[in-house]
Short mmCIF file of C-alpha atoms and ligand atoms in Angstrom, two decimals:
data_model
loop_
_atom_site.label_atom_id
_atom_site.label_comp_id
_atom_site.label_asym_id
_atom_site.label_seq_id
_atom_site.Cartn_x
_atom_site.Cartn_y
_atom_site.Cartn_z
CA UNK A 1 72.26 104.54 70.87
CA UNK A 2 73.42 108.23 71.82
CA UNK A 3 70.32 108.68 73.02
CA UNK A 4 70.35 105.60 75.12
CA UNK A 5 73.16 107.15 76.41
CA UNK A 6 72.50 110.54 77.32
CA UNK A 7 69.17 109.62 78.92
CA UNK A 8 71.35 107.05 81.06
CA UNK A 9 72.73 110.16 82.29
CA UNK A 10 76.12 109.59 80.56
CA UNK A 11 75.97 111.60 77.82
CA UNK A 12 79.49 113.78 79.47
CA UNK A 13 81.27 110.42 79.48
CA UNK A 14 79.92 109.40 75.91
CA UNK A 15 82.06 112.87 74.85
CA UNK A 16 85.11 112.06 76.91
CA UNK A 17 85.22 108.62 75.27
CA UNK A 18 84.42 109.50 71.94
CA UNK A 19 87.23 112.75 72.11
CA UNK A 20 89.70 109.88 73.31
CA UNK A 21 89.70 111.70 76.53
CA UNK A 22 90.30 110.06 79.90
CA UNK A 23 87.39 109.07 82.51
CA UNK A 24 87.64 109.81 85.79
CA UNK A 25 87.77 107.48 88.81
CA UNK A 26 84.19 109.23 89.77
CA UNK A 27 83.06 108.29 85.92
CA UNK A 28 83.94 104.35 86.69
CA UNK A 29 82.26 104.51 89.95
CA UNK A 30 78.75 105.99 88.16
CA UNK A 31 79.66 103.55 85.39
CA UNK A 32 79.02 100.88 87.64
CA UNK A 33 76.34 102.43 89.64
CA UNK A 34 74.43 102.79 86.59
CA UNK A 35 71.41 100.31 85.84
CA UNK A 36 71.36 100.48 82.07
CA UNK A 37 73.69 97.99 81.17
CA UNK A 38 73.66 98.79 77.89
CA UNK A 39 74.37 102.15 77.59
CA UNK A 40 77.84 101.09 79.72
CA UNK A 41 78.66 98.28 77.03
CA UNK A 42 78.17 100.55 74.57
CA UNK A 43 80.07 103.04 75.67
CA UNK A 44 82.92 100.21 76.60
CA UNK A 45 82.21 98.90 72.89
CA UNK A 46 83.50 101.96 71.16
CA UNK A 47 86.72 101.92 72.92
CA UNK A 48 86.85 98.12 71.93
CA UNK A 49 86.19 98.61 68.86
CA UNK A 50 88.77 101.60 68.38
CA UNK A 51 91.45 99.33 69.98
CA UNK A 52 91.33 96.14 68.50
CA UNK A 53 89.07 96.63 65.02
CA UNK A 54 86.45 93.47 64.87
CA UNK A 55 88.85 91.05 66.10
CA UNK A 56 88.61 88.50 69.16
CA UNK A 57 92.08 86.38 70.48
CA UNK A 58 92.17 83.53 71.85
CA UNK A 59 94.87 80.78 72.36
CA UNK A 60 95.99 77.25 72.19
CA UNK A 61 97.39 76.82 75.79
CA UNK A 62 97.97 74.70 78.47
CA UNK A 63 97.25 75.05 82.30
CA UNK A 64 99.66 73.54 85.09
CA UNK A 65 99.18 74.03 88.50
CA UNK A 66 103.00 73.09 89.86
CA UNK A 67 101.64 72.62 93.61
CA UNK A 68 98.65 73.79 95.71
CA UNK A 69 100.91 74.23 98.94
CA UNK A 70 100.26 77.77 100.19
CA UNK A 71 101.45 79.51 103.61
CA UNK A 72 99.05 82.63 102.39
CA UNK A 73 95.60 80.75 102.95
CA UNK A 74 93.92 83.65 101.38
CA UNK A 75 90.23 83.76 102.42
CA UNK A 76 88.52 83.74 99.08
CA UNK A 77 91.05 80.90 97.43
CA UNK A 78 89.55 77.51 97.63
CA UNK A 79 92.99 76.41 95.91
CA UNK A 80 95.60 76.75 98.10
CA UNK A 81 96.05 74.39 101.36
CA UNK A 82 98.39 73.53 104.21
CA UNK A 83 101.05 71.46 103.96
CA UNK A 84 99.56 68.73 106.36
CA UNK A 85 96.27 69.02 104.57
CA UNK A 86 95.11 65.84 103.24
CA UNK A 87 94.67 68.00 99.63
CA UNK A 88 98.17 69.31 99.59
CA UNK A 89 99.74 67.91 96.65
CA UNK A 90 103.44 68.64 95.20
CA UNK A 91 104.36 67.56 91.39
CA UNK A 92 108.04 67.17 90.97
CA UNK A 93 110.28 68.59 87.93
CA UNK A 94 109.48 65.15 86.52
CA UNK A 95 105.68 64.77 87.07
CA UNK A 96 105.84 68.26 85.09
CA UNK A 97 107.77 67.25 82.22
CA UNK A 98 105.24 64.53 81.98
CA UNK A 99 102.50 66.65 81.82
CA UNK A 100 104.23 68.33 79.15
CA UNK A 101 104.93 65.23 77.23
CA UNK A 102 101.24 63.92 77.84
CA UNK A 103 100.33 66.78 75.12
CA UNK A 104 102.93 66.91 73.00
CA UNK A 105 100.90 66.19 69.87
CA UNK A 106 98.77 69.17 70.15
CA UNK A 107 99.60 72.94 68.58
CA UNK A 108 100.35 74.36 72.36
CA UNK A 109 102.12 77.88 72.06
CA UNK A 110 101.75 79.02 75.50
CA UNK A 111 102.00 77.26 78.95
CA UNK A 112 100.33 79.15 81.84
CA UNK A 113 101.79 77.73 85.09
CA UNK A 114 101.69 78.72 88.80
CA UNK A 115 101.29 77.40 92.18
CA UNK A 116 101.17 78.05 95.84
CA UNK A 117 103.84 79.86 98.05
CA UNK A 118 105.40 76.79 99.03
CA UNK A 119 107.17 77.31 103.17
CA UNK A 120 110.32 74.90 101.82
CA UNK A 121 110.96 74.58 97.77
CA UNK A 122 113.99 75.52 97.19
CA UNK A 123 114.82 78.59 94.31
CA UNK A 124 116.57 75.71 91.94
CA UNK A 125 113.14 73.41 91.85
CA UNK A 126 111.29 76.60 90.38
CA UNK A 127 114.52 77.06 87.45
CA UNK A 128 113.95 73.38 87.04
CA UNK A 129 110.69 73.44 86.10
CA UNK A 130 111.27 76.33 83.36
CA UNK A 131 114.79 73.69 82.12
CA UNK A 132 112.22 70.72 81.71
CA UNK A 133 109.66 72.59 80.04
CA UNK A 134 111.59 74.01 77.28
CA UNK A 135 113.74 70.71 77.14
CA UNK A 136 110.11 69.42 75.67
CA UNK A 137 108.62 72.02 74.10
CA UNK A 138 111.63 74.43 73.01
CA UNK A 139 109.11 76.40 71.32
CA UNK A 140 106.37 77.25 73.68
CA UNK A 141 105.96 80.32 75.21
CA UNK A 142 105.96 80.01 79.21
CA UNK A 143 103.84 82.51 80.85
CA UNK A 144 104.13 81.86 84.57
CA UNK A 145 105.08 82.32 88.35
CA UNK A 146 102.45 85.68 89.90
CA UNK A 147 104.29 88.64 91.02
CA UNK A 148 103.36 87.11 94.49
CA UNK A 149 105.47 84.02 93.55
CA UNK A 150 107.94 86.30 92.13
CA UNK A 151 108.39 88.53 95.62
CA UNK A 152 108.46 85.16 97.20
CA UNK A 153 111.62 83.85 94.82
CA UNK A 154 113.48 86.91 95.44
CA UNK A 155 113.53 86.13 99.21
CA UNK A 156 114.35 82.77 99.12
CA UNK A 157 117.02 83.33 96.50
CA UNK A 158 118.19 86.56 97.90
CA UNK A 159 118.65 87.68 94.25
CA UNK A 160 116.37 90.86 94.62
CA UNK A 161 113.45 90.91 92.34
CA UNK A 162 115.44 92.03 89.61
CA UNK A 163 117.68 89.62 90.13
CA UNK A 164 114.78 86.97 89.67
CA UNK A 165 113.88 88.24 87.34
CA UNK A 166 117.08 88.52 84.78
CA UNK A 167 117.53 84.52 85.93
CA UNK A 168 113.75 83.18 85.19
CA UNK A 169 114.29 84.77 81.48
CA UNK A 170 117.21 83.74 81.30
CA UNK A 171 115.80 80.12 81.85
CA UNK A 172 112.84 80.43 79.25
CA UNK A 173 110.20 82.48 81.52
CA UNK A 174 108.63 84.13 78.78
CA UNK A 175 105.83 86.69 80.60
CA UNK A 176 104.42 86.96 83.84
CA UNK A 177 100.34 85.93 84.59
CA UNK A 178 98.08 88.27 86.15
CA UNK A 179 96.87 86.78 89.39
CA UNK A 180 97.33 87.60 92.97
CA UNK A 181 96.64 91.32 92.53
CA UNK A 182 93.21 90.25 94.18
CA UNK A 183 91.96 93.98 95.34
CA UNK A 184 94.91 96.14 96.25
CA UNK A 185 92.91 97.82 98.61
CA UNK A 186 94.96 97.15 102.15
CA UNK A 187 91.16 97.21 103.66
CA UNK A 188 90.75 94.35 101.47
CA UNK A 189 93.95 92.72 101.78
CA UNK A 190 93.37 92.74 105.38
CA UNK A 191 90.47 91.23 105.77
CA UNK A 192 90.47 88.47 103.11
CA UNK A 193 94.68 88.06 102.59
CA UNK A 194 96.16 89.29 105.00
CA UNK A 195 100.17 87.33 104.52
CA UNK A 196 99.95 88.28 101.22
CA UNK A 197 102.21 90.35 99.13
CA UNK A 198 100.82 94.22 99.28
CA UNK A 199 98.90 95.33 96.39
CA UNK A 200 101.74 98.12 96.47
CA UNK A 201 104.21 95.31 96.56
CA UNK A 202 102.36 93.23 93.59
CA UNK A 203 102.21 96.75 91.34
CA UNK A 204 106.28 96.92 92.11
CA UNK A 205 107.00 93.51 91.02
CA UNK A 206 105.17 94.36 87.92
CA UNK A 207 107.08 97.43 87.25
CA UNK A 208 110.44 95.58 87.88
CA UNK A 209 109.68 93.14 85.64
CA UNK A 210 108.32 95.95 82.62
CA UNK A 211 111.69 97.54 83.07
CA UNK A 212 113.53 94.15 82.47
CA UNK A 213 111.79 92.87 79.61
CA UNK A 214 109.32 90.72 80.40
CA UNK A 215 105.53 91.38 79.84
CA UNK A 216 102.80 91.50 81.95
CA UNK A 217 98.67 90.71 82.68
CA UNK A 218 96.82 92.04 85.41
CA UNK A 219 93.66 90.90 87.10
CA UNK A 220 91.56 91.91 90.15
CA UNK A 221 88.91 89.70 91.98
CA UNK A 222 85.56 91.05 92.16
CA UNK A 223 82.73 90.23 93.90
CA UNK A 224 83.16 89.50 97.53
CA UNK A 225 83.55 92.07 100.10
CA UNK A 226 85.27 95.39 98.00
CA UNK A 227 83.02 98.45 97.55
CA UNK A 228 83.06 100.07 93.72
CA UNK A 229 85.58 102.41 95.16
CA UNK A 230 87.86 100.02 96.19
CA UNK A 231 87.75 98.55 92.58
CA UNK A 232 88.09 101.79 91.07
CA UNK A 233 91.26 102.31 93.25
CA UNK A 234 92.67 99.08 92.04
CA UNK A 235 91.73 99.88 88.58
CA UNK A 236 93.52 103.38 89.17
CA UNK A 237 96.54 101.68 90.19
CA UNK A 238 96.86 99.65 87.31
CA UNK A 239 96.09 102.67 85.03
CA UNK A 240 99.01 104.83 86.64
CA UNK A 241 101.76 101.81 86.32
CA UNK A 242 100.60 101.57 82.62
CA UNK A 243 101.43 104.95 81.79
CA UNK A 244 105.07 104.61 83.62
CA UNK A 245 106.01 101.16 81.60
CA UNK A 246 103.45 100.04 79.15
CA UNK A 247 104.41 96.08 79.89
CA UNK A 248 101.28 94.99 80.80
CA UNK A 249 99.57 93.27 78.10
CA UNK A 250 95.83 92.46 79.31
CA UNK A 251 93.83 93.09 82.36
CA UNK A 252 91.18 89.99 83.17
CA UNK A 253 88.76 90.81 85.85
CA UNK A 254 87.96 87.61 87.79
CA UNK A 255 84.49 86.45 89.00
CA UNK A 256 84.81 85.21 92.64
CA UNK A 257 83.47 81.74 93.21
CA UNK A 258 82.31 81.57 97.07
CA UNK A 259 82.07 77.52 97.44
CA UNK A 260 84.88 75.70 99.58
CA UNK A 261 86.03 78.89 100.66
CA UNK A 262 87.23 80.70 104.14
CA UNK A 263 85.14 83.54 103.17
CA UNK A 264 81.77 81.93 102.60
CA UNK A 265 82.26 79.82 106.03
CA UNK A 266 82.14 83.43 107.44
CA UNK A 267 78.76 84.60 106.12
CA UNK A 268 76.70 83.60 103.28
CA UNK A 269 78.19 84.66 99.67
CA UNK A 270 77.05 83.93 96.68
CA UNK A 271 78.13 83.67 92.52
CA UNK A 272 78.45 86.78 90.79
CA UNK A 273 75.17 88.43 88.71
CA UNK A 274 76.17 87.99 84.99
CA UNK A 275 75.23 91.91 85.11
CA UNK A 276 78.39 92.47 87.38
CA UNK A 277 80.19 89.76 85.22
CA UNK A 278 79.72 92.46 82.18
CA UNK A 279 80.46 95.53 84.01
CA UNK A 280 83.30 94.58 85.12
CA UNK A 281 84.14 93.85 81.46
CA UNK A 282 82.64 97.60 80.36
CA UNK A 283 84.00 99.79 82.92
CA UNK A 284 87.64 98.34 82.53
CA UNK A 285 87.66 98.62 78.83
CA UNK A 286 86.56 102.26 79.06
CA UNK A 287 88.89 103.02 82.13
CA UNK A 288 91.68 101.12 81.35
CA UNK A 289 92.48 103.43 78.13
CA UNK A 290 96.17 102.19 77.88
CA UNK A 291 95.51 99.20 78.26
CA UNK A 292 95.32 96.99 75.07
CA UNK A 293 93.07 94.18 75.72
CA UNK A 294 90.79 92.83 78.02
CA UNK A 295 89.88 89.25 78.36
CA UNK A 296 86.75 87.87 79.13
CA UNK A 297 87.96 84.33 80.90
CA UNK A 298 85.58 82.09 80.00
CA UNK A 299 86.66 79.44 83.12
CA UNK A 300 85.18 81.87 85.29
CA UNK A 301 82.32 83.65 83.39
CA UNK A 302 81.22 80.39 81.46
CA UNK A 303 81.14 80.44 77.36
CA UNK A 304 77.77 81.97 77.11
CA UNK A 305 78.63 85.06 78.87
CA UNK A 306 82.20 85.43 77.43
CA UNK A 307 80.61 85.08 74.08
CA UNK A 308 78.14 88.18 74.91
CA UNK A 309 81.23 90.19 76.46
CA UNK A 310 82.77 90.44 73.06
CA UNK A 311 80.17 93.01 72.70
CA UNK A 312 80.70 94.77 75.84
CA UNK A 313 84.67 95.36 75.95
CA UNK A 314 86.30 92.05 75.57
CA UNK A 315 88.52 91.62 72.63
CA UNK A 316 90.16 88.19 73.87
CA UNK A 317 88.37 85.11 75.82
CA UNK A 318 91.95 83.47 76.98
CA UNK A 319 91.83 79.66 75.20
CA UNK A 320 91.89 76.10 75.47
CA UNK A 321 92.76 76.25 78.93
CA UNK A 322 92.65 72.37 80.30
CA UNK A 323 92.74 71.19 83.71
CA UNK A 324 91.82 74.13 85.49
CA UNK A 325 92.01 73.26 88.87
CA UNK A 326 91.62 77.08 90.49
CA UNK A 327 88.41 77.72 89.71
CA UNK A 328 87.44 74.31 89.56
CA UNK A 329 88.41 73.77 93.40
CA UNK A 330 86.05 77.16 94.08
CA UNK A 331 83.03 75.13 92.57
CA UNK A 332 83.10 76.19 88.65
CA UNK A 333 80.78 74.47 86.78
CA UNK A 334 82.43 75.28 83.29
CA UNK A 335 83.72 72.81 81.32
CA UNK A 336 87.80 72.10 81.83
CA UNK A 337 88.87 72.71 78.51
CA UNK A 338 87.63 74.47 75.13
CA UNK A 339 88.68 73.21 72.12
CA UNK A 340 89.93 75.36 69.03
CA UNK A 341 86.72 74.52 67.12
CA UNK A 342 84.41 75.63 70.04
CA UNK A 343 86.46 79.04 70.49
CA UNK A 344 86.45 80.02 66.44
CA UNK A 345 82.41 79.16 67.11
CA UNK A 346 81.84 81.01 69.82
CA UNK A 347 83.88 84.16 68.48
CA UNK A 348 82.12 84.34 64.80
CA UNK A 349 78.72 83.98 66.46
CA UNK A 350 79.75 87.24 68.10
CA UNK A 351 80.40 88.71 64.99
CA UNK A 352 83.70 88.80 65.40
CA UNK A 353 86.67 87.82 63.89
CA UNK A 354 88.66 85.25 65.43
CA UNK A 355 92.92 85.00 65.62
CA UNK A 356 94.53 82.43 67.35
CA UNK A 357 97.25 84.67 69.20
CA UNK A 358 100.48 83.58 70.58
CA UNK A 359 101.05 84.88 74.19
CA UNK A 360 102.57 88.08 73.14
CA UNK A 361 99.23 88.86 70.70
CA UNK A 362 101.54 88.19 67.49
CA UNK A 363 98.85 86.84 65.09
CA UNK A 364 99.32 82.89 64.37
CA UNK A 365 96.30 82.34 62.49
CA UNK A 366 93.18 84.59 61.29
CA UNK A 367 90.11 82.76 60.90
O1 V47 B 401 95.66 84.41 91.46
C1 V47 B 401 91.64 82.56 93.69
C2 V47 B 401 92.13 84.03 91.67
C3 V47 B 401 93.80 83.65 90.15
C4 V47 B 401 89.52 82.35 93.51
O2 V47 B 401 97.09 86.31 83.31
C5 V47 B 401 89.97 83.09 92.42
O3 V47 B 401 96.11 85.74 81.48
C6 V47 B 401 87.82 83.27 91.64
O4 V47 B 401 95.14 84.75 87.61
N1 V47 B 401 87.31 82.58 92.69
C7 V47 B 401 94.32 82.62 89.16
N2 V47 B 401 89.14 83.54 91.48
C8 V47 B 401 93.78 82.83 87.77
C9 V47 B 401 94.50 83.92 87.04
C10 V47 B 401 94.43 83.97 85.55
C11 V47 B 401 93.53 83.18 84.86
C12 V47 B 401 93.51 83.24 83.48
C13 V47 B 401 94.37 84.05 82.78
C14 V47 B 401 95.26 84.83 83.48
C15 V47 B 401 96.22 85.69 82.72
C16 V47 B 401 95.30 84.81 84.87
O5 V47 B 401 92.46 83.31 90.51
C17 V47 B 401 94.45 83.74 91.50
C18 V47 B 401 93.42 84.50 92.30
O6 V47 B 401 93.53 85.88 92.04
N3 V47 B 401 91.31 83.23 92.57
N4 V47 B 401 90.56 82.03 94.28
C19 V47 B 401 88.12 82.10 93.64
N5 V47 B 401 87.62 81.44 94.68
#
């Protein structure tokens, strides 16, 4: 495989990664510019490997999307709507504790929740949710609210994002999800997002919450309009914050799906190549050196591919999942939900070995 590699042309990056020694923003860039995909996952595979042994995470977790009510209206998002649209919808504090209760019987441990940047919820309804959720699951692990939703708290509250911050623990917020980071790139931002939080701004709220306790994910959406330097950039960002805090836990690149959005309306887009799908993987596990995992999201890169990206970076392929509406709305054709018994399949036919993982990547079973 060395030789695979140096006649890729990669041979100086082969020594940097195998001396544990940094790659340059120029190495990701000719990481993805390269056409042998398997010298990159190779490459990405002995950082894996070195990282996280022969063992693949996933976990049992739930997915609720509070409301799709969004004054951003972010080009790319085939989620979030106007208020007066006749797809806005708004759950209350109750219709989420019913959600809750609906799955009460299964082994949840973590409940992913966010929504849209609603123009008139008031602070309390979002400290309500976190109440009713951990009045019916005490136990569960609630990773939710974006940093976007976070920067958006902080205004209505007036509490400061610190302040927001200390009070959503304080209510059972557990750890923070990695969306809306999109591509920090303000050409990007501009273009496709343009209300939006900063990616400055997101990496800030990030940082804030590191330094009060709470972990982090990160994610970036690939596969619209951003050049390899812009994700590079984006990458770089993440890399620098990482050395100042450590808090962020794993970075998920996301696939962007084109149908029902602004951005395909404006020219024709399509689905990512499953060749991009795997870079993305590859050049983030070998960039992203302080990072400790990287999670191939099956919802977005379908089972198949997930399964193969345990072999080119991936160490985690997020979980049961249920009711993904995100995605979903963007014209996913995945499945809604995995069970446990499909996950420990797909993850020994990889060779690896699978843990079911709490949110926090304590170990709750080994398989
Ligand atoms: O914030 C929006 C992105 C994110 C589209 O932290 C789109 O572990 C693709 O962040 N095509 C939500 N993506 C999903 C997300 C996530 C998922 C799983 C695990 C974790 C984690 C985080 O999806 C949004 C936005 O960045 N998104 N529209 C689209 N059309």
């Amino acid at each position: 495989m060395d030789f695979l590699v140096r006649n890729a042309g990669l041979g100086d990056i082969l020594e940097k990664i195998r001396d544990g020694e940094r790659i340059s923003v120029e190495d990701g860039i000719r990481l993805f510019q390269s056409p042998d995909l398997l010298a990159v996952g190779y490459l990405a595979n002995i950082v894996r490997e070195r990282k996280n042994a022969n063992n693949a995470y996933f976990i049992y977790n739930q997915h609720i999307n509070y409301s799709n009510i969004c004054t951003n209206l972010c080009k790319f998002c085939a989620f979030g709507k106007d208020k007066d649209s006749a797809l806005a919808y708004e759950m209350t504090v109750e219709d989420v504790r019913q959600k809750v209760r609906e799955r009460l019987s299964e082994p949840i441990t973590e409940i992913h929740m966010v929504g849209g940047i609603h123009p008139d919820l008031p602070y309390s309804y979002y400290t309500d949710l976190l109440k009713v959720i951990k009045e019916e699951r005490p136990d569960v692990h609630i990773q939710a609210f974006t940093c976007v939703e976070i920067a958006h708290f902080a205004e209505i509250s007036g509490l400061g994002i610190a302040g927001v911050l200390e009070d959503l623990k304080k209510e059972g917020l557990g750890s923070i999800p990695g969306g809306g980071a999109e591509v920090f790139s303000p050409r990007i931002r501009k273009l496709t997002c343009e209300k939006k939080l900063s990616g400055s701004g997101w990496i800030e709220v990030a940082k804030i919450a590191h330094k009060v306790g709470l972990h982090t994910n990160a994610t970036m959406l690939y596969g619209h309009i951003e050049s390899l330097e812009e994700r590079l950039e984006h990458l770089d960002m993440l890399r620098k914050a990482q050395d100042e805090t450590k808090g962020f836990l794993a970075y998920i690149p996301l696939s962007f799906h084109p149908k029902n959005t602004e951005l395909s309306k404006m020219s024709q887009m399509s689905r990512t190549s499953g060749v991009d799908d795997l870079k993305n993987i590859a050049v983030a596990r070998c960039f992203l050196d302080n990072f400790p995992h990287i999670k191939a999201y099956w919802v977005m890169i379908g089972q198949k591919l997930s399964q193969i990206a345990l072999s080119y970076g991936a160490d985690d392929v997020d979980g049961t999942v249920k009711e993904e509406i995100i995605t979903h709305m963007a014209g996913a054709e995945t499945e809604q939900a995995m069970s446990r018994e499909q996950l420990l399949r797909m993850i020994r036919e990889a060779g690896r070995i699978p843990i079911e993982r709490d949110t926090l990547y304590n170990v709750i079973n080994s398989y």
